[in-house]
Coordinates of C-alpha atoms in Angstrom, one line a residue:
M15 CA 21.2 -32.6 13.5
L16 CA 21.8 -29.7 14.3
S17 CA 24.6 -27.7 15.3
S18 CA 24.7 -27.5 19.6
A19 CA 25.3 -23.3 18.8
L20 CA 22.2 -23.3 16.4
I21 CA 20.4 -25.0 19.0
T22 CA 21.6 -22.2 21.5
L23 CA 20.8 -19.9 19.1
A24 CA 17.3 -21.5 18.1
L25 CA 16.8 -21.5 22.2
A26 CA 17.7 -18.6 22.5
L27 CA 15.2 -17.1 19.9
A28 CA 12.6 -19.2 21.7
A29 CA 13.2 -17.5 24.2
S30 CA 13.1 -13.5 23.3
A31 CA 9.0 -15.0 22.1
R32 CA 6.0 -15.2 24.5
P33 CA 4.9 -19.4 23.5
A34 CA 1.5 -17.4 22.5
R35 CA 2.8 -15.9 19.7
F36 CA 3.7 -19.4 18.4
G37 CA -0.3 -19.8 18.3
R38 CA -3.0 -19.4 15.0
R39 CA -3.0 -15.4 16.4
A40 CA 1.7 -15.5 15.4
A41 CA 0.9 -16.9 12.2
F42 CA -1.7 -14.1 11.3
D43 CA 0.8 -11.8 12.7
L44 CA 3.6 -12.3 11.5
A45 CA 2.6 -12.7 7.7
N46 CA 0.8 -10.6 7.8
G47 CA 4.0 -8.4 8.5
Q48 CA 6.3 -9.7 5.8
A49 CA 2.9 -9.2 3.7
A50 CA 2.8 -5.8 4.2
I51 CA 6.4 -4.5 3.5
A52 CA 6.5 -6.6 0.5
L53 CA 3.2 -5.0 -1.1
N54 CA 4.3 -0.8 -0.1
D55 CA 7.9 -1.7 -1.4
Q56 CA 6.2 -2.9 -4.9
F57 CA 3.7 0.1 -4.5
K58 CA 7.2 2.3 -4.7
T59 CA 7.4 1.4 -8.3
L60 CA 3.8 2.4 -9.8
T61 CA 2.8 4.9 -11.1
A62 CA -0.3 6.7 -12.7
D63 CA 0.8 4.7 -16.3
S64 CA 1.5 1.5 -14.4
P65 CA -1.0 -1.2 -16.0
C66 CA -3.8 -2.5 -13.7
T67 CA -6.8 -5.2 -13.7
A68 CA -10.0 -4.6 -11.9
P69 CA -10.6 -4.5 -8.7
Q70 CA -6.7 -3.9 -7.8
D71 CA -6.3 -1.5 -5.3
A72 CA -2.9 0.1 -4.6
C73 CA -1.2 3.2 -3.8
V74 CA 0.5 5.5 -5.7
N75 CA 2.7 8.5 -5.5
Q76 CA 1.0 7.9 -1.5
G77 CA -2.5 7.9 -3.5
F78 CA -4.8 5.6 -3.1
A79 CA -5.4 4.4 -6.3
Q80 CA -8.3 2.4 -7.7
C81 CA -7.9 0.5 -10.9
V82 CA -10.8 1.3 -13.0
S83 CA -10.7 -0.1 -17.2
G84 CA -7.0 -0.5 -16.8
K85 CA -5.8 3.0 -15.3
F86 CA -5.2 4.0 -11.9
V87 CA -7.1 6.5 -11.0
I88 CA -5.8 7.9 -7.8
Q89 CA -7.8 10.0 -4.5
P90 CA -4.8 11.9 -2.4
C91 CA -4.7 11.6 0.7
A92 CA -5.4 13.5 3.7
A93 CA -2.1 16.3 4.6
G94 CA 0.1 15.1 6.9
T95 CA -0.8 10.8 5.9
I96 CA -0.1 8.3 3.0
C97 CA -1.0 5.7 1.3
A98 CA 0.3 1.8 2.8
A99 CA -0.8 -1.8 3.5
L100 CA -1.1 -2.2 6.7
P101 CA -1.0 -6.1 8.5
L102 CA -4.2 -7.3 9.7
V103 CA -4.7 -7.9 13.4
N104 CA -7.7 -10.7 13.7
S105 CA -7.5 -12.5 10.1
A106 CA -4.2 -13.4 7.5
G107 CA -4.4 -10.0 4.9
T108 CA -3.4 -6.6 4.5
S109 CA -5.9 -4.0 4.2
I110 CA -5.1 -0.4 2.1
T111 CA -5.5 2.3 3.6
C112 CA -4.6 6.5 3.9
T113 CA -2.6 6.9 7.6
T114 CA 0.3 8.6 9.1
Q115 CA 4.0 7.3 8.5
A116 CA 3.8 6.5 12.2
D117 CA 1.3 4.4 12.7
L118 CA 2.4 2.8 9.5
D119 CA 6.1 2.2 11.5
A120 CA 4.2 1.2 14.2
R121 CA 1.4 -1.1 13.1
I122 CA 4.2 -3.4 10.8
A123 CA 7.6 -2.7 13.7
A124 CA 4.5 -4.6 15.8
V125 CA 3.3 -7.6 14.0
S126 CA 6.0 -8.5 12.3
H127 CA 9.5 -7.5 14.9
L128 CA 10.2 -11.4 14.9
G129 CA 9.7 -12.3 11.7
A130 CA 11.7 -9.5 10.3
L131 CA 15.1 -9.9 12.6
W132 CA 15.2 -12.7 13.3
C133 CA 14.7 -14.9 10.3
P134 CA 17.5 -13.3 7.9
I135 CA 19.7 -13.7 11.4
L136 CA 18.7 -17.2 11.7
N137 CA 19.6 -17.9 8.0
S138 CA 22.6 -15.9 8.0
F139 CA 23.6 -17.7 10.7
I140 CA 22.8 -21.1 8.8
F141 CA 24.5 -20.5 5.4
Q142 CA 27.6 -19.0 7.0
T143 CA 28.5 -22.2 9.1
G144 CA 26.7 -24.8 7.1
A145 CA 24.3 -26.0 8.9
T146 CA 22.1 -28.2 7.7
A147 CA 19.1 -30.0 8.5
G148 CA 19.8 -32.6 5.3
A149 CA 20.3 -30.9 2.9
A150 CA 22.6 -28.4 2.2
A151 CA 21.4 -24.7 2.6
P152 CA 21.4 -22.7 -0.3
P153 CA 23.9 -19.4 -1.1
A154 CA 22.2 -16.1 -1.0
A155 CA 21.9 -15.4 -4.0
P156 CA 22.9 -18.4 -6.9
P157 CA 26.2 -18.1 -8.8
T158 CA 25.0 -17.1 -12.1
A159 CA 23.2 -14.1 -10.4
P160 CA 23.8 -11.2 -12.7
P161 CA 25.8 -7.6 -12.4
A162 CA 24.2 -4.9 -10.3
A163 CA 21.1 -3.0 -11.7
P164 CA 21.5 -0.6 -15.3
P165 CA 20.0 2.5 -15.1
A166 CA 16.5 2.9 -15.0
A167 CA 16.1 4.1 -18.8
P168 CA 18.8 5.1 -21.9
S169 CA 20.3 8.8 -22.0
T170 CA 17.9 9.3 -25.4
A171 CA 14.6 7.7 -24.9
P172 CA 13.5 5.7 -27.5
P173 CA 9.8 6.5 -29.3
T174 CA 7.1 4.3 -27.6
T175 CA 5.0 4.4 -30.7
P176 CA 5.5 1.3 -33.4
P177 CA 7.4 1.3 -36.1
T178 CA 4.9 1.1 -39.5
G179 CA 4.9 -0.4 -42.9
N180 CA 7.0 -3.2 -43.6
N181 CA 8.6 -3.2 -39.9
V182 CA 11.9 -2.0 -40.6
G183 CA 12.7 0.9 -37.7
G184 CA 14.0 4.2 -39.3
G185 CA 17.2 5.6 -40.2
A186 CA 19.1 4.3 -42.8
A187 CA 16.9 0.9 -42.6
T188 CA 14.4 2.8 -44.6
G189 CA 16.7 2.4 -47.6
S190 CA 16.0 3.6 -51.2
A191 CA 13.4 3.2 -53.4
A192 CA 15.7 0.8 -55.0
A193 CA 16.2 -0.8 -52.0
Q194 CA 12.5 -0.8 -51.3
A195 CA 12.0 -2.7 -54.6
L196 CA 13.7 -5.1 -53.9
Q197 CA 11.9 -6.4 -51.1
T198 CA 9.3 -8.0 -53.0
S199 CA 12.1 -9.7 -55.9
L200 CA 11.9 -13.6 -55.8
T201 CA 16.0 -13.4 -56.5
L202 CA 19.1 -12.7 -54.2
D203 CA 20.7 -9.0 -55.5
P204 CA 24.5 -9.5 -55.7
S205 CA 24.9 -6.5 -53.4
V206 CA 23.4 -8.7 -49.9
I207 CA 26.1 -12.0 -50.6
C208 CA 28.6 -12.5 -48.4
T209 CA 31.8 -13.7 -49.3
N210 CA 32.6 -14.8 -46.7
F211 CA 30.1 -16.9 -46.1
T212 CA 32.1 -19.5 -48.4
D213 CA 35.0 -19.9 -45.9
N214 CA 34.8 -22.0 -43.0
G215 CA 36.7 -20.2 -40.8
Q216 CA 39.6 -23.5 -39.9
N217 CA 42.4 -22.0 -43.2
P218 CA 44.4 -22.7 -41.5
P219 CA 42.4 -25.4 -38.7
T220 CA 42.3 -23.6 -34.8
A221 CA 42.9 -26.1 -32.4
G222 CA 38.8 -26.5 -30.4
Q223 CA 37.1 -25.2 -32.8
S224 CA 35.0 -26.6 -35.4
P225 CA 34.4 -25.3 -39.2
S226 CA 31.3 -23.7 -40.2
L227 CA 28.7 -24.2 -42.8
T228 CA 29.5 -22.1 -46.1
S229 CA 27.6 -20.9 -48.8
T230 CA 27.7 -19.2 -51.7
N231 CA 24.0 -17.8 -51.8
N232 CA 23.6 -16.8 -48.3
Y233 CA 21.3 -20.0 -47.2
I234 CA 18.7 -18.1 -49.2
N235 CA 17.9 -22.0 -50.1
F236 CA 19.5 -23.5 -47.4
C237 CA 15.2 -24.6 -46.2
A238 CA 14.9 -26.7 -49.1
L239 CA 17.6 -29.4 -47.7
T240 CA 15.7 -30.2 -45.4
L241 CA 11.7 -30.4 -47.0
P242 CA 9.3 -31.8 -46.7
A243 CA 10.5 -34.1 -43.6
T244 CA 10.9 -30.4 -41.6
P245 CA 8.8 -27.9 -42.1
L246 CA 8.9 -24.2 -42.9
T247 CA 8.6 -22.2 -40.0
N248 CA 6.4 -19.5 -41.8
G249 CA 5.7 -17.9 -38.8
G250 CA 4.0 -20.7 -36.8
Q251 CA 5.1 -22.0 -33.4
I252 CA 5.6 -25.7 -34.9
T253 CA 6.1 -28.3 -31.7
T254 CA 8.1 -31.0 -33.2
G255 CA 10.5 -28.3 -35.2
S256 CA 10.8 -26.1 -38.5
C257 CA 13.7 -24.9 -40.2
N258 CA 12.8 -20.8 -40.1
P259 CA 14.4 -19.5 -44.1
T260 CA 14.0 -15.8 -42.0
P261 CA 17.3 -13.6 -42.3
I262 CA 18.7 -12.3 -38.1
G263 CA 18.6 -9.4 -39.2
L264 CA 19.3 -5.7 -38.3
I265 CA 22.1 -5.9 -34.8
P266 CA 23.0 -3.0 -32.1
S267 CA 26.3 -1.7 -31.8
V268 CA 27.3 -2.6 -28.0
D269 CA 26.7 -0.2 -26.9
K270 CA 22.6 -0.5 -27.2
M271 CA 23.0 -4.0 -26.6
P272 CA 20.0 -4.6 -24.3
S273 CA 19.5 -5.1 -20.6
A274 CA 17.4 -5.9 -17.5
K275 CA 17.2 -6.4 -13.6
F276 CA 14.5 -7.2 -11.6
S277 CA 13.2 -4.6 -9.0
F278 CA 10.3 -6.7 -7.7
P279 CA 10.8 -9.4 -6.7
K280 CA 14.6 -9.2 -5.5
N281 CA 16.8 -11.9 -5.7
G282 CA 16.8 -13.9 -2.5
Q283 CA 13.4 -12.3 -1.9
T284 CA 10.6 -13.9 0.8
I285 CA 7.3 -13.6 -0.6
P286 CA 3.4 -13.6 0.4
A287 CA 2.2 -17.0 -1.5
N288 CA -1.6 -16.5 -3.2
V289 CA -1.6 -12.8 -3.5
A290 CA -1.2 -11.3 -6.5
F291 CA 1.6 -9.1 -7.0
N292 CA 3.6 -7.0 -10.0
I293 CA 7.0 -7.8 -11.1
T294 CA 8.7 -4.9 -12.5
L295 CA 11.1 -5.2 -14.2
N296 CA 14.2 -2.5 -15.4
I297 CA 14.9 -2.5 -18.6
L298 CA 17.5 -0.4 -21.2
N299 CA 18.2 -0.1 -24.4
L300 CA 15.1 -2.3 -25.9
Q301 CA 12.3 0.2 -27.5
A302 CA 10.1 -2.3 -25.5
G303 CA 6.3 -2.7 -26.6
V304 CA 6.7 -4.1 -29.6
F305 CA 4.5 -8.2 -29.8
T306 CA 3.7 -8.9 -33.3
N307 CA 0.3 -11.5 -33.7
A308 CA 3.0 -14.3 -32.0
V309 CA -0.1 -17.2 -33.9
K310 CA 0.5 -15.9 -37.4
T311 CA 4.3 -14.2 -37.2
Y312 CA 6.5 -15.9 -35.4
F313 CA 10.4 -15.7 -36.5
A314 CA 8.3 -14.2 -39.3
A315 CA 10.6 -11.1 -40.0
P316 CA 13.9 -10.1 -39.3
Q317 CA 15.1 -8.1 -35.9
T318 CA 14.8 -4.0 -36.7
L319 CA 16.2 -0.8 -34.9
N320 CA 14.8 2.8 -34.4
A321 CA 16.2 5.6 -35.6
Q322 CA 17.9 5.8 -32.1
G323 CA 20.0 2.1 -33.3
L324 CA 17.9 0.4 -30.3
I325 CA 15.8 -2.9 -31.2
I326 CA 12.5 -3.1 -31.4
G327 CA 11.0 -5.4 -29.4
H328 CA 9.4 -6.5 -26.1
S329 CA 10.4 -8.6 -22.9
H330 CA 8.6 -11.3 -21.6
V331 CA 9.2 -13.1 -17.5
V332 CA 8.6 -16.9 -16.7
I333 CA 8.0 -18.3 -13.4
E334 CA 9.5 -21.4 -13.0
T335 CA 9.0 -23.9 -10.2
L336 CA 12.1 -25.6 -8.1
D337 CA 12.3 -28.3 -5.6
S338 CA 14.0 -26.0 -3.5
L339 CA 16.5 -23.1 -3.9
D340 CA 19.5 -25.0 -4.0
Q341 CA 18.4 -27.2 -7.1
T342 CA 21.7 -27.6 -9.4
T343 CA 19.2 -29.7 -12.0
P344 CA 18.4 -28.3 -14.7
T345 CA 14.7 -27.1 -15.2
D346 CA 12.3 -29.0 -18.1
P347 CA 12.0 -26.0 -21.0
Q348 CA 8.5 -27.6 -21.6
K349 CA 7.0 -26.9 -17.9
H350 CA 6.8 -22.9 -16.6
L351 CA 3.9 -21.9 -13.6
F352 CA 3.6 -18.2 -15.3
F353 CA 4.2 -16.9 -17.9
K354 CA 3.6 -13.2 -19.9
G355 CA 4.7 -11.4 -22.8
I356 CA 4.5 -7.7 -22.1
N357 CA 3.1 -6.3 -24.8
S358 CA 2.8 -2.3 -22.9
A359 CA 6.1 -0.1 -23.4
A360 CA 8.5 0.4 -20.8
V361 CA 7.5 4.4 -18.4
N362 CA 10.4 5.4 -17.0
G363 CA 12.0 2.1 -17.9
V364 CA 10.3 0.5 -15.9
L365 CA 8.2 -2.1 -17.1
T366 CA 6.0 -4.6 -15.4
A367 CA 3.1 -8.1 -15.5
E368 CA 0.7 -8.2 -12.9
V369 CA 0.7 -12.0 -11.5
A370 CA -3.2 -12.4 -11.0
A371 CA -3.0 -16.3 -11.8
T372 CA -0.9 -19.0 -12.4
N373 CA -1.0 -21.3 -15.1
P374 CA 0.8 -24.2 -14.8
V375 CA 1.4 -25.7 -18.0
G376 CA -1.1 -28.9 -18.0
V377 CA -2.8 -27.3 -15.1
T378 CA -6.3 -26.0 -14.1
V379 CA -6.5 -23.5 -12.1
A380 CA -9.3 -23.3 -9.2
S381 CA -11.8 -20.3 -9.9
G382 CA -10.5 -17.6 -7.7
S383 CA -6.5 -18.7 -7.4
V384 CA -4.1 -15.6 -7.4
G385 CA -0.8 -15.4 -7.0
V386 CA 2.1 -18.1 -7.1
P387 CA 1.2 -21.2 -4.3
P388 CA 3.6 -21.3 -1.4
G389 CA 7.2 -22.8 -2.4
A390 CA 10.6 -21.8 -4.5
Y391 CA 10.8 -20.7 -7.5
R392 CA 13.0 -19.1 -10.5
L393 CA 11.9 -15.6 -12.2
C394 CA 13.8 -15.2 -15.4
T395 CA 13.0 -12.7 -17.5
I396 CA 13.5 -13.4 -22.1
N397 CA 14.2 -10.2 -23.9
S398 CA 12.8 -10.4 -27.7
S399 CA 12.9 -8.4 -30.9
A400 CA 9.4 -8.0 -32.2
N401 CA 8.7 -11.6 -33.6
H402 CA 9.6 -12.4 -30.2
Q403 CA 13.0 -13.9 -31.3
P404 CA 15.7 -13.8 -28.5
V405 CA 17.8 -10.4 -29.2
I406 CA 20.7 -10.8 -30.7
V407 CA 23.8 -8.7 -30.4
P408 CA 26.4 -7.5 -32.2
V409 CA 29.7 -9.9 -30.3
A410 CA 29.6 -12.9 -28.8
Q411 CA 31.5 -12.2 -25.0
H412 CA 28.6 -9.6 -23.8
G413 CA 27.4 -9.5 -20.3
S414 CA 23.7 -11.7 -19.9
L415 CA 20.9 -9.5 -22.1
D416 CA 18.7 -11.0 -19.3
D417 CA 18.3 -11.6 -15.5
C418 CA 16.9 -14.4 -13.0
V419 CA 16.4 -14.1 -9.2
Y420 CA 15.7 -16.9 -7.2
V421 CA 12.4 -16.2 -4.2
R422 CA 10.2 -18.2 -1.6
L423 CA 7.1 -17.8 -1.1
L424 CA 5.4 -18.8 1.8
P425 CA 1.9 -19.5 2.6
L426 CA 0.1 -16.5 4.3
H427 CA -1.8 -18.4 6.7
I428 CA 1.3 -19.5 9.3
G429 CA 3.4 -17.7 11.1
Y430 CA 6.4 -16.2 9.0
M431 CA 8.4 -17.6 11.9
L432 CA 7.5 -20.9 12.6
T433 CA 8.5 -21.6 8.5
C434 CA 11.9 -20.2 9.7
F435 CA 12.6 -22.7 12.2
S436 CA 10.5 -25.7 10.7
Q437 CA 13.6 -25.8 7.6
F438 CA 16.5 -25.8 10.1
T439 CA 14.8 -28.6 12.4
A440 CA 13.2 -31.2 10.7
A441 CA 14.8 -35.0 10.5

């Protein structure tokens, strides 16, 4: 049962709105206002170079933009007007057009003031008091939330062109002619033998530590121990398990470790379901946009660095379905609702991934379906080297190299306020 204080608050909120507002018109109004707010927030992250998919319309640099051949074609609005998403009045959805700032503010306020104001207040009240209706309310932010967003771009921007030749970046990595010749040799060169590999790390023993495997030849034939039962990875994604002989490769300095932070959606944000949207990601210290053939070259080359010492690679975004935002059961890595490897370079330190249609593993998506269905979700990044292995950094103790946010998607066809109230009044 709800506490008396919560009941009082709920009744006060209900009394502040006319009963007619909770009909079908209210459902459109409140949801449309939320959808327009979400779209306008998303438009702020777009640039003329942002990727797009026809027939997508958007607002870019306050101008009306249409996607043509994967690029935004921008038409400036008339003087004194800006491009914006406006909530529709008589049906579910939004429209994108040029209007004045005053008109935009008035339209948004007229249809979304209840949902935008009272629902967050009610949520805040629930979370602070611990009042629930059958289950504990989720925290405003998960305990593992990443730190504040990094700068949008490193101080020395890396080149956006992929490396050539043997996929080694630049500088000392190219090596001498003799070193290049060694790349075709089938013999381990003495200059690369790591003598510390013969030490298991327990001389003397240390409580709480386990002895390491050891090798006198850099584990060059390690995978021979498990052949033929365990096949070589050999550039493939072998779902039954494999052994990969590829070295880790070049590792950046501590001041060049990559980091990422979602700019849309934000942690704890509520966005409309079944509406296409762009995930935007601020990326730091990664030369993004280098993406090898994942079918033939998976884990098939070492990690490399560019001339600035940054890892050469790319990022991924993945959306996983949760039972609720307060779920504590680990998710199943074999299941995801949406996955995308971002093979484009960052624009002003920002990566973009369009969520136009989800493709759950083992589920056929209905033709024409867009966006993400209603529910609770976790969105995470996977920052990788060019050949798809997770990025490797020089020290064990470091901040997270990836980001996760937890979001709720609500149906566009029902009232945002009705949904808000229903969470806390269910038996």
